mmCIF file of C-alpha atoms in Angstrom:
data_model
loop_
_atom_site.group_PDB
_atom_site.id
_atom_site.type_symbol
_atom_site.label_atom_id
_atom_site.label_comp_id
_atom_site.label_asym_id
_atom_site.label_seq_id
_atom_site.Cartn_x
_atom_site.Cartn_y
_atom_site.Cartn_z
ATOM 1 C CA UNK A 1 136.861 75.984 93.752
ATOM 2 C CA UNK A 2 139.975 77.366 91.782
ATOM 3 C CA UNK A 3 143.692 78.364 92.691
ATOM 4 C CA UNK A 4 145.331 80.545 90.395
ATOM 5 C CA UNK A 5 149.452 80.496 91.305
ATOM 6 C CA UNK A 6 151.612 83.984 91.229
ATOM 7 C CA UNK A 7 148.582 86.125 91.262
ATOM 8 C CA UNK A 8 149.791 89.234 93.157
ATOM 9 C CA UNK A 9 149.720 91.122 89.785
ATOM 10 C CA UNK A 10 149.079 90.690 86.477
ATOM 11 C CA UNK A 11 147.624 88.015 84.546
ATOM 12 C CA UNK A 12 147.238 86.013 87.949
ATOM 13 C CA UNK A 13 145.241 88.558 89.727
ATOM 14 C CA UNK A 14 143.174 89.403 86.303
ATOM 15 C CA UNK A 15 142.586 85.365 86.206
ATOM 16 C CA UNK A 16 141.580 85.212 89.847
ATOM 17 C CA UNK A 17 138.774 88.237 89.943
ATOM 18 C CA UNK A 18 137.441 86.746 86.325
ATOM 19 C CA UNK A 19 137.067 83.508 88.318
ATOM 20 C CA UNK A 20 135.734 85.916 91.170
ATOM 21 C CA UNK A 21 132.679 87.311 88.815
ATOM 22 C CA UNK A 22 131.913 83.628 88.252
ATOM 23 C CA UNK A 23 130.994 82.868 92.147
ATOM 24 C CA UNK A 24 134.297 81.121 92.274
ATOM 25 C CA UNK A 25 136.312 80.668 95.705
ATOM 26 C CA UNK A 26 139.679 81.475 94.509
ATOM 27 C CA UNK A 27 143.156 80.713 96.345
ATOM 28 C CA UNK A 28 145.096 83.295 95.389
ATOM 29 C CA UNK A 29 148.928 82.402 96.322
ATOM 30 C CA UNK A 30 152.336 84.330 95.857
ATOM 31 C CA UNK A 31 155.336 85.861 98.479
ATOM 32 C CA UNK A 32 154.056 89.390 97.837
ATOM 33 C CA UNK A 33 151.964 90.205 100.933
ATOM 34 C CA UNK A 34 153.628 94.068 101.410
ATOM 35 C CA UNK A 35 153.451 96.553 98.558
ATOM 36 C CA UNK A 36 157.079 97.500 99.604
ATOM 37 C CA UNK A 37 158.886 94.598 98.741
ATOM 38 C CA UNK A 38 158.440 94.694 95.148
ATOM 39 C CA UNK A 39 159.126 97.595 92.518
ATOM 40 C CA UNK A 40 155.841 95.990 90.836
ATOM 41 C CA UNK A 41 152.387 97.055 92.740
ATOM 42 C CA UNK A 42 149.966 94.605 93.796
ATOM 43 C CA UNK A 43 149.934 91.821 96.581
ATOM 44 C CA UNK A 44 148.131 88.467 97.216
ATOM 45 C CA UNK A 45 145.737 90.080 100.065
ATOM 46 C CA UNK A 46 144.680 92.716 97.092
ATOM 47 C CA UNK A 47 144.380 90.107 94.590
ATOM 48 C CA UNK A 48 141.661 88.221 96.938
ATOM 49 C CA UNK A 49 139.873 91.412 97.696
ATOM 50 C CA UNK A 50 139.522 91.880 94.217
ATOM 51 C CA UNK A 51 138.145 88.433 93.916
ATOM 52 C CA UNK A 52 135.848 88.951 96.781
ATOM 53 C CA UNK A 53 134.596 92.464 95.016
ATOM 54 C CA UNK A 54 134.146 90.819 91.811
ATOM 55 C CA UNK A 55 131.391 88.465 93.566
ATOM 56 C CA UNK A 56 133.872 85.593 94.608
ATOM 57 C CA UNK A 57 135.537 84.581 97.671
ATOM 58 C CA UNK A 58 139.275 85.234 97.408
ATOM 59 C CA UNK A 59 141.356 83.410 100.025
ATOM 60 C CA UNK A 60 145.445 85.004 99.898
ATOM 61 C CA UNK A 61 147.711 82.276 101.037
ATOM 62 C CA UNK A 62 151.803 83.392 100.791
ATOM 63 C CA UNK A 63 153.150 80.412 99.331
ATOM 64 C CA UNK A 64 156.602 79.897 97.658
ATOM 65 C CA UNK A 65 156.564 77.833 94.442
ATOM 66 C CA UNK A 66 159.852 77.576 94.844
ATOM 67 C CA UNK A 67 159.829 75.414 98.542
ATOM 68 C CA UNK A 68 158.048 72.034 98.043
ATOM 69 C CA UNK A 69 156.763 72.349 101.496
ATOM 70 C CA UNK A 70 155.241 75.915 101.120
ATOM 71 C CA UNK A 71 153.243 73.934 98.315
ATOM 72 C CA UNK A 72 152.671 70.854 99.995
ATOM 73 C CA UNK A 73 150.819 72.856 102.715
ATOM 74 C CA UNK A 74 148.799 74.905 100.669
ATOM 75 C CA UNK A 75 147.726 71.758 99.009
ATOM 76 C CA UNK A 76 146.731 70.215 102.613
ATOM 77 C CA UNK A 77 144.581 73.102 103.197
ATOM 78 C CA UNK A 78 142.792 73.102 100.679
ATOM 79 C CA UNK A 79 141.758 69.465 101.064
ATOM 80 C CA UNK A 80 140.798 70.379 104.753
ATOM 81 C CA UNK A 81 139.145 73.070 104.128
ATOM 82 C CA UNK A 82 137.193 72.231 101.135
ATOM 83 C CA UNK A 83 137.808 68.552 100.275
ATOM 84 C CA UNK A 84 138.200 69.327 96.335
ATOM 85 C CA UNK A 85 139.896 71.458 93.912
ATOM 86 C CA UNK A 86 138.068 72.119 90.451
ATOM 87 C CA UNK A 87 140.361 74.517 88.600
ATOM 88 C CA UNK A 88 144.035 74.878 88.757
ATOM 89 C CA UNK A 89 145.799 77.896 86.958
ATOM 90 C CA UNK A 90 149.499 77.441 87.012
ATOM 91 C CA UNK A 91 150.693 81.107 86.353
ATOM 92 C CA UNK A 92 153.582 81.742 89.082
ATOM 93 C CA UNK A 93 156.708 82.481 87.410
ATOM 94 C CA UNK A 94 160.215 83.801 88.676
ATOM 95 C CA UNK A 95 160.253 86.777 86.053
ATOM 96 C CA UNK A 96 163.252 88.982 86.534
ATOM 97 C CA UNK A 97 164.047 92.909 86.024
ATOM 98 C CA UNK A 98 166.675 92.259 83.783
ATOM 99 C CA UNK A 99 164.787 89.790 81.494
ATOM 100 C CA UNK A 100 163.852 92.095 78.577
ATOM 101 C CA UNK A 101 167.703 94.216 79.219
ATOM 102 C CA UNK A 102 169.634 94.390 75.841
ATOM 103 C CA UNK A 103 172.613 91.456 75.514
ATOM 104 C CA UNK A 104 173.258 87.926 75.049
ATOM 105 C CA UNK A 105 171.812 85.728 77.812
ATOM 106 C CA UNK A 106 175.163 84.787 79.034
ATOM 107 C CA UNK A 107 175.740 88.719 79.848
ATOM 108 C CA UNK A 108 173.073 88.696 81.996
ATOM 109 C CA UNK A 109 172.430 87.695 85.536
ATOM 110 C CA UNK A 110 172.450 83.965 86.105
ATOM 111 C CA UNK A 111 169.171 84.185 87.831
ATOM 112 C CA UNK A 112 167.335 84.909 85.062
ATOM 113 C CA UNK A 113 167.026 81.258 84.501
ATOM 114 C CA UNK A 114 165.122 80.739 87.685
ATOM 115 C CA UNK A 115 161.698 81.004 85.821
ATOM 116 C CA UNK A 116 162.424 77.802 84.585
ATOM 117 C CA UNK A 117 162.149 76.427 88.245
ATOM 118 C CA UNK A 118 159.401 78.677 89.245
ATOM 119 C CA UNK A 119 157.689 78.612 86.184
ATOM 120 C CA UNK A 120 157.846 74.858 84.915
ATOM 121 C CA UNK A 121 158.757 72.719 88.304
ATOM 122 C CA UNK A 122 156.976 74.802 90.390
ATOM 123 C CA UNK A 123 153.886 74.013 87.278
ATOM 124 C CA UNK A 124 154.780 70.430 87.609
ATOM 125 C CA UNK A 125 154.646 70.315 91.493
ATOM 126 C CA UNK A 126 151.283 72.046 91.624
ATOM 127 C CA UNK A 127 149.630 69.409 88.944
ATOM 128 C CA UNK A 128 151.239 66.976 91.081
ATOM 129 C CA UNK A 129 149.348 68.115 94.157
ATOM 130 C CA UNK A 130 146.346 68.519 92.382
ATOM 131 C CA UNK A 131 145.817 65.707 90.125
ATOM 132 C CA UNK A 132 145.407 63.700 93.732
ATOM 133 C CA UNK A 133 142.735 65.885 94.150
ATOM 134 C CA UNK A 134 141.236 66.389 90.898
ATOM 135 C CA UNK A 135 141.367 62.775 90.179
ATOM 136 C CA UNK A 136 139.691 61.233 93.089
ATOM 137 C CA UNK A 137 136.566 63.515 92.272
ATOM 138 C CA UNK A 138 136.847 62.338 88.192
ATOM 139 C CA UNK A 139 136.467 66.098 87.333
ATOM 140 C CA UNK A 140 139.238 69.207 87.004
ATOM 141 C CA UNK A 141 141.102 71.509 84.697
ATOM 142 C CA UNK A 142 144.773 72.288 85.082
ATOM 143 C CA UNK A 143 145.740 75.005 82.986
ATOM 144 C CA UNK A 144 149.318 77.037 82.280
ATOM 145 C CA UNK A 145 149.299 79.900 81.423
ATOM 146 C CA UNK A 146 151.884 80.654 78.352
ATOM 147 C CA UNK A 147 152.499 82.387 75.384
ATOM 148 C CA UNK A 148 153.776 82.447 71.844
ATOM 149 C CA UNK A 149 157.598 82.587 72.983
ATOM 150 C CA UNK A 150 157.331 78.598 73.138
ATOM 151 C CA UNK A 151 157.820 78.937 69.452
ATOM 152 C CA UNK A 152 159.756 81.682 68.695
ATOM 153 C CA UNK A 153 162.337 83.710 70.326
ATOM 154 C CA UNK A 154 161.201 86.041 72.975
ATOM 155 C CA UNK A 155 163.817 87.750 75.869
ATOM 156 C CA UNK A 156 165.769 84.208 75.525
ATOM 157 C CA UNK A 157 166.074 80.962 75.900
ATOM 158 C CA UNK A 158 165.175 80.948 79.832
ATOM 159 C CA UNK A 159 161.791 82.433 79.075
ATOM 160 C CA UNK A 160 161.368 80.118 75.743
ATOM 161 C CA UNK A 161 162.231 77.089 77.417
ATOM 162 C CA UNK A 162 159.551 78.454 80.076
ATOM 163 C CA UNK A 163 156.958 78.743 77.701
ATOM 164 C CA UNK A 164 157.549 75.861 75.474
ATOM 165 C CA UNK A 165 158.184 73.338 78.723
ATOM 166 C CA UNK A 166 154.576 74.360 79.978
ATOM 167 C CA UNK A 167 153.123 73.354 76.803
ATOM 168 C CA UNK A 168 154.640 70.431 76.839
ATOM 169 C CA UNK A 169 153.869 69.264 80.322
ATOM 170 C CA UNK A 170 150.073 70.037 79.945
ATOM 171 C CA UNK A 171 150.381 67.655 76.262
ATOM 172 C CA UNK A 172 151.893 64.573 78.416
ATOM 173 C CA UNK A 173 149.796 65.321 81.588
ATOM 174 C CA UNK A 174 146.714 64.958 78.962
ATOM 175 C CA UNK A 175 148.302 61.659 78.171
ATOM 176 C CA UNK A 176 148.232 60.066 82.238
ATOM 177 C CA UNK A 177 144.607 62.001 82.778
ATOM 178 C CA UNK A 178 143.359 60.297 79.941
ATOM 179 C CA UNK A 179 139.892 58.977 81.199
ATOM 180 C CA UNK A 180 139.934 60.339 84.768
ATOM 181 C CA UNK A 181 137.399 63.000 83.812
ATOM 182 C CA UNK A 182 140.408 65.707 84.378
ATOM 183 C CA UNK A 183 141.838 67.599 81.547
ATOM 184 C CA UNK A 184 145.326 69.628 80.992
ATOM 185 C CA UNK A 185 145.628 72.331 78.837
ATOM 186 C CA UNK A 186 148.498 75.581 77.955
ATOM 187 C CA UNK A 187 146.629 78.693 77.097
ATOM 188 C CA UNK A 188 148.731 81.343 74.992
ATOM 189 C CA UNK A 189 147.822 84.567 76.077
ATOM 190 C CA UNK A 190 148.526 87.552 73.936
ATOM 191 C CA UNK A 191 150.498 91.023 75.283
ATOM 192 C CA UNK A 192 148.637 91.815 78.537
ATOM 193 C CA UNK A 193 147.883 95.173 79.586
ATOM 194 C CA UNK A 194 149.915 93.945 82.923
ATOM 195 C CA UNK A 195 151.851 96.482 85.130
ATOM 196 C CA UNK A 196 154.911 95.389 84.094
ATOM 197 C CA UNK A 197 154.524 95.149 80.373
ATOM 198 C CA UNK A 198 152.691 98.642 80.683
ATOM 199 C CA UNK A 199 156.160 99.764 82.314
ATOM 200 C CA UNK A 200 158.172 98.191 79.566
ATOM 201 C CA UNK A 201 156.369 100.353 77.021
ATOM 202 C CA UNK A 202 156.715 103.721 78.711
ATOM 203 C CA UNK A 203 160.717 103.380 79.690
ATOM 204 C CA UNK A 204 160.915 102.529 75.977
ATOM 205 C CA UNK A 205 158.424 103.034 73.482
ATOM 206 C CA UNK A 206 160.834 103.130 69.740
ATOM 207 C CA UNK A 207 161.355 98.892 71.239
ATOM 208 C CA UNK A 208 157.925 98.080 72.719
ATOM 209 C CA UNK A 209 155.361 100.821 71.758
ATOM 210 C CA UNK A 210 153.758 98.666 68.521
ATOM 211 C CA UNK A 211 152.712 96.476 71.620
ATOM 212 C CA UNK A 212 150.135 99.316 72.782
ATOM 213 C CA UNK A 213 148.118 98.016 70.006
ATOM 214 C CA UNK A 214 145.575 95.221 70.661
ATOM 215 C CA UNK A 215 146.329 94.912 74.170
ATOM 216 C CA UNK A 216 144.856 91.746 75.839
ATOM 217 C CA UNK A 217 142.973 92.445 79.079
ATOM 218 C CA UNK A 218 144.459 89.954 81.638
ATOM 219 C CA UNK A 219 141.221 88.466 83.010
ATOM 220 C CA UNK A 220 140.837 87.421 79.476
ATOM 221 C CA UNK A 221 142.278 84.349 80.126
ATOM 222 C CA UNK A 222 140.158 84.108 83.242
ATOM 223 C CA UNK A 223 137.190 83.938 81.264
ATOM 224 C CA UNK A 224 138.293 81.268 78.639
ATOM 225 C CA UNK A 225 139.306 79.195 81.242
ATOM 226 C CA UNK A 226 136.088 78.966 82.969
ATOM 227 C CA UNK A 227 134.046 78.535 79.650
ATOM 228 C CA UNK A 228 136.305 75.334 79.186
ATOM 229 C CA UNK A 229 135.666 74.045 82.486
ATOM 230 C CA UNK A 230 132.122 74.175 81.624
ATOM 231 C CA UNK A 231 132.185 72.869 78.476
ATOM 232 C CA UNK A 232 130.873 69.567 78.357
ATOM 233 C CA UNK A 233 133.560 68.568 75.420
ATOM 234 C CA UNK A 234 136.550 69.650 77.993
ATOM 235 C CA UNK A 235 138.235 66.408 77.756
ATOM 236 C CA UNK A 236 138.393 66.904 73.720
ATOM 237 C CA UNK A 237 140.600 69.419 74.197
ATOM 238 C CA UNK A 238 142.592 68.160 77.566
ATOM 239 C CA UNK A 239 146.315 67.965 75.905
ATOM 240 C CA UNK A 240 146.097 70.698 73.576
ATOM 241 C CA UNK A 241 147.918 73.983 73.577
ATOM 242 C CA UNK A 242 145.184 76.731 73.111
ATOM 243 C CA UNK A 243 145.815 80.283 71.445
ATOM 244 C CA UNK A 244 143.639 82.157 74.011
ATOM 245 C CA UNK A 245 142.086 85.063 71.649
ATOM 246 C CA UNK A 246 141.149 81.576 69.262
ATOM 247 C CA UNK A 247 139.633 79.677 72.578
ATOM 248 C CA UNK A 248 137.495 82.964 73.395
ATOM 249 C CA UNK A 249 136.015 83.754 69.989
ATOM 250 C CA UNK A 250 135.045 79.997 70.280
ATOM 251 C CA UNK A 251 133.021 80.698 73.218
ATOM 252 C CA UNK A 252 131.881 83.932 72.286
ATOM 253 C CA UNK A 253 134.052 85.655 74.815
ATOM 254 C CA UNK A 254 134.496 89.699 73.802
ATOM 255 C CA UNK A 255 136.880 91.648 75.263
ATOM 256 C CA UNK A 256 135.986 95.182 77.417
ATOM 257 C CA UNK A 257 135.691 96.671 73.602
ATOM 258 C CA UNK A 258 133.175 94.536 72.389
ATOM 259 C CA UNK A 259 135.418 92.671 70.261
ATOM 260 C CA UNK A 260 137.608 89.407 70.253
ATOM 261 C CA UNK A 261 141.644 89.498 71.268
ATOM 262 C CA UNK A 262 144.103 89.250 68.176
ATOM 263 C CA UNK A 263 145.420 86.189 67.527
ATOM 264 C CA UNK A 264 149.474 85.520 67.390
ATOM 265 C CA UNK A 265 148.411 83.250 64.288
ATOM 266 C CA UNK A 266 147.509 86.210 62.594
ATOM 267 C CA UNK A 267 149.419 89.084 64.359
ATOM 268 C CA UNK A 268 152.885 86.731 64.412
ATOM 269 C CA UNK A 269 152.431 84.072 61.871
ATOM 270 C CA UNK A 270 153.135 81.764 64.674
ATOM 271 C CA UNK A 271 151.177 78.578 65.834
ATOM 272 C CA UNK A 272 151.379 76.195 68.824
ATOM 273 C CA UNK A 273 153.565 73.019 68.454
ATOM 274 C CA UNK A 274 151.531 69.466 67.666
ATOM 275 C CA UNK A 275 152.212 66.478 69.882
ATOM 276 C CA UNK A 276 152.642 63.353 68.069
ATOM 277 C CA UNK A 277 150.123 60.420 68.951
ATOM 278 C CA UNK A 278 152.944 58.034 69.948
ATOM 279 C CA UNK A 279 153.189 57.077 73.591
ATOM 280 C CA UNK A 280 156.204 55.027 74.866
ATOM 281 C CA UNK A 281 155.619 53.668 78.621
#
């Protein structure tokens, strides 16, 4: 029983059918439920078929990360309809056109900073939600989904302090979970063969075109997610920030080539952050 946030597109609905191949049930929730209202294909009701084709059962629910309520209710289904939640993927993210435009990020719109309420609230609500859940059952896995930009600069500080607030929440989450049988994790995916990142490179390959190269299929993530759910060391790694391709060749996950994902230790130079062991209550 999984629900992968912001999966109309992308690595959300590449997470969602890999959790579909599994024999997952898989909420799939976002506000794209009509191909017309975004320049990016895809919505929630074709994420969940693609679930349900994969061998899962994908259930769409339009929910707004950004409206406590929206959440709130999703959350209350869930319980009523299934009584438990094993897997949470927090993925939904305000990402906007202008993001990767050339400038400063004071010349750009003010709303670019909205990922960092849809994208690590919205994150924090979700856990919130779900930890009630996940607790009372002593088993779950809350993952973010994230990326090397938490330690390096990538498109600004909006989407850095995205990336690197995700990390952190999943390291201090670890901390409260801490013997409840329910681990937190961030996952560092690497470039994604995504709609939009496949845009980026064709409107300007001299900037973005060494990115072709070692493209990560977005289910990947999918896949390493649901090998740590069943590992029966989970909890061992419940705090840590993971470098996906690193997770997968540690569970023998191979890509559609055959092979493993690069890592950004080796492609950037570029590790995750560690958390100290101190804990002030």
């Amino acid at each position: 029983m999984a629900l992968v946030t912001g999966a109309s597109r992308g690595a959300g609905k590449g997470i969602a059918a890999a959790l579909g191949r599994q024999g997952c049930t898989v909420y799939v929730t976002g506000r794209s439920t009509d191909a017309a209202e975004s320049a990016m294909p895809g919505t929630i009701f074709e994420t969940a078929s693609a679930v349900t084709e994969a061998g899962g059962t994908g259930i769409a629910v339009r929910c707004d990360h950004n409206v406590d309520s929206d959440v709130a209710a999703l959350f209350d289904r869930i319980a009523h309809d299934h009584g438990r939640l094993d897997i949470l993927v927090n993925n939904a993210c305000a990402i906007h056109d202008q993001l990767d435009a050339p400038g400063h990020f004071w010349e750009k719109p003010l709303a670019i900073g909205d990922m960092i309420t849809v994208g690590v609230r919205s994150g924090f609500v979700a856990s919130w939600f779900a930890a009630q859940l996940m607790v009372k059952q002593r088993r779950g896995l809350i993952a973010f989904t994230s990326s090397p930009g938490a330690v390096h600069y990538c498109f600004g500080p909006a989407y850095g302090a995205h990336k690197a607030g995700v990390d952190k929440m999943a390291a201090d989450m670890a901390v409260d979970l801490e013997g409840t049988g329910v681990a937190a994790v961030s996952i560092w995916m690497g470039a994604l063969a995504t709609e939009r990142l496949l845009a980026m490179i064709a409107a300007d390959p001299a900037r973005y075109g060494h990115l072709s190269q070692g493209l990560e299929d977005p289910g990947y993530t999918g896949d390493v997610i649901w090998a740590l759910f069943n590992d029966p060391r989970m909890s061992d790694l419940s705090g840590q920030t993971l470098i996906g391709a690193e997770a997968g060749k540690r569970w023998g996950i191979r890509d559609a080539r055959g092979g493993f994902p690069p890592s950004a230790r080796d492609t950037h130079n570029v590790a995750p952050h560690t958390q100290y062991p101190l804990v002030i209550r």
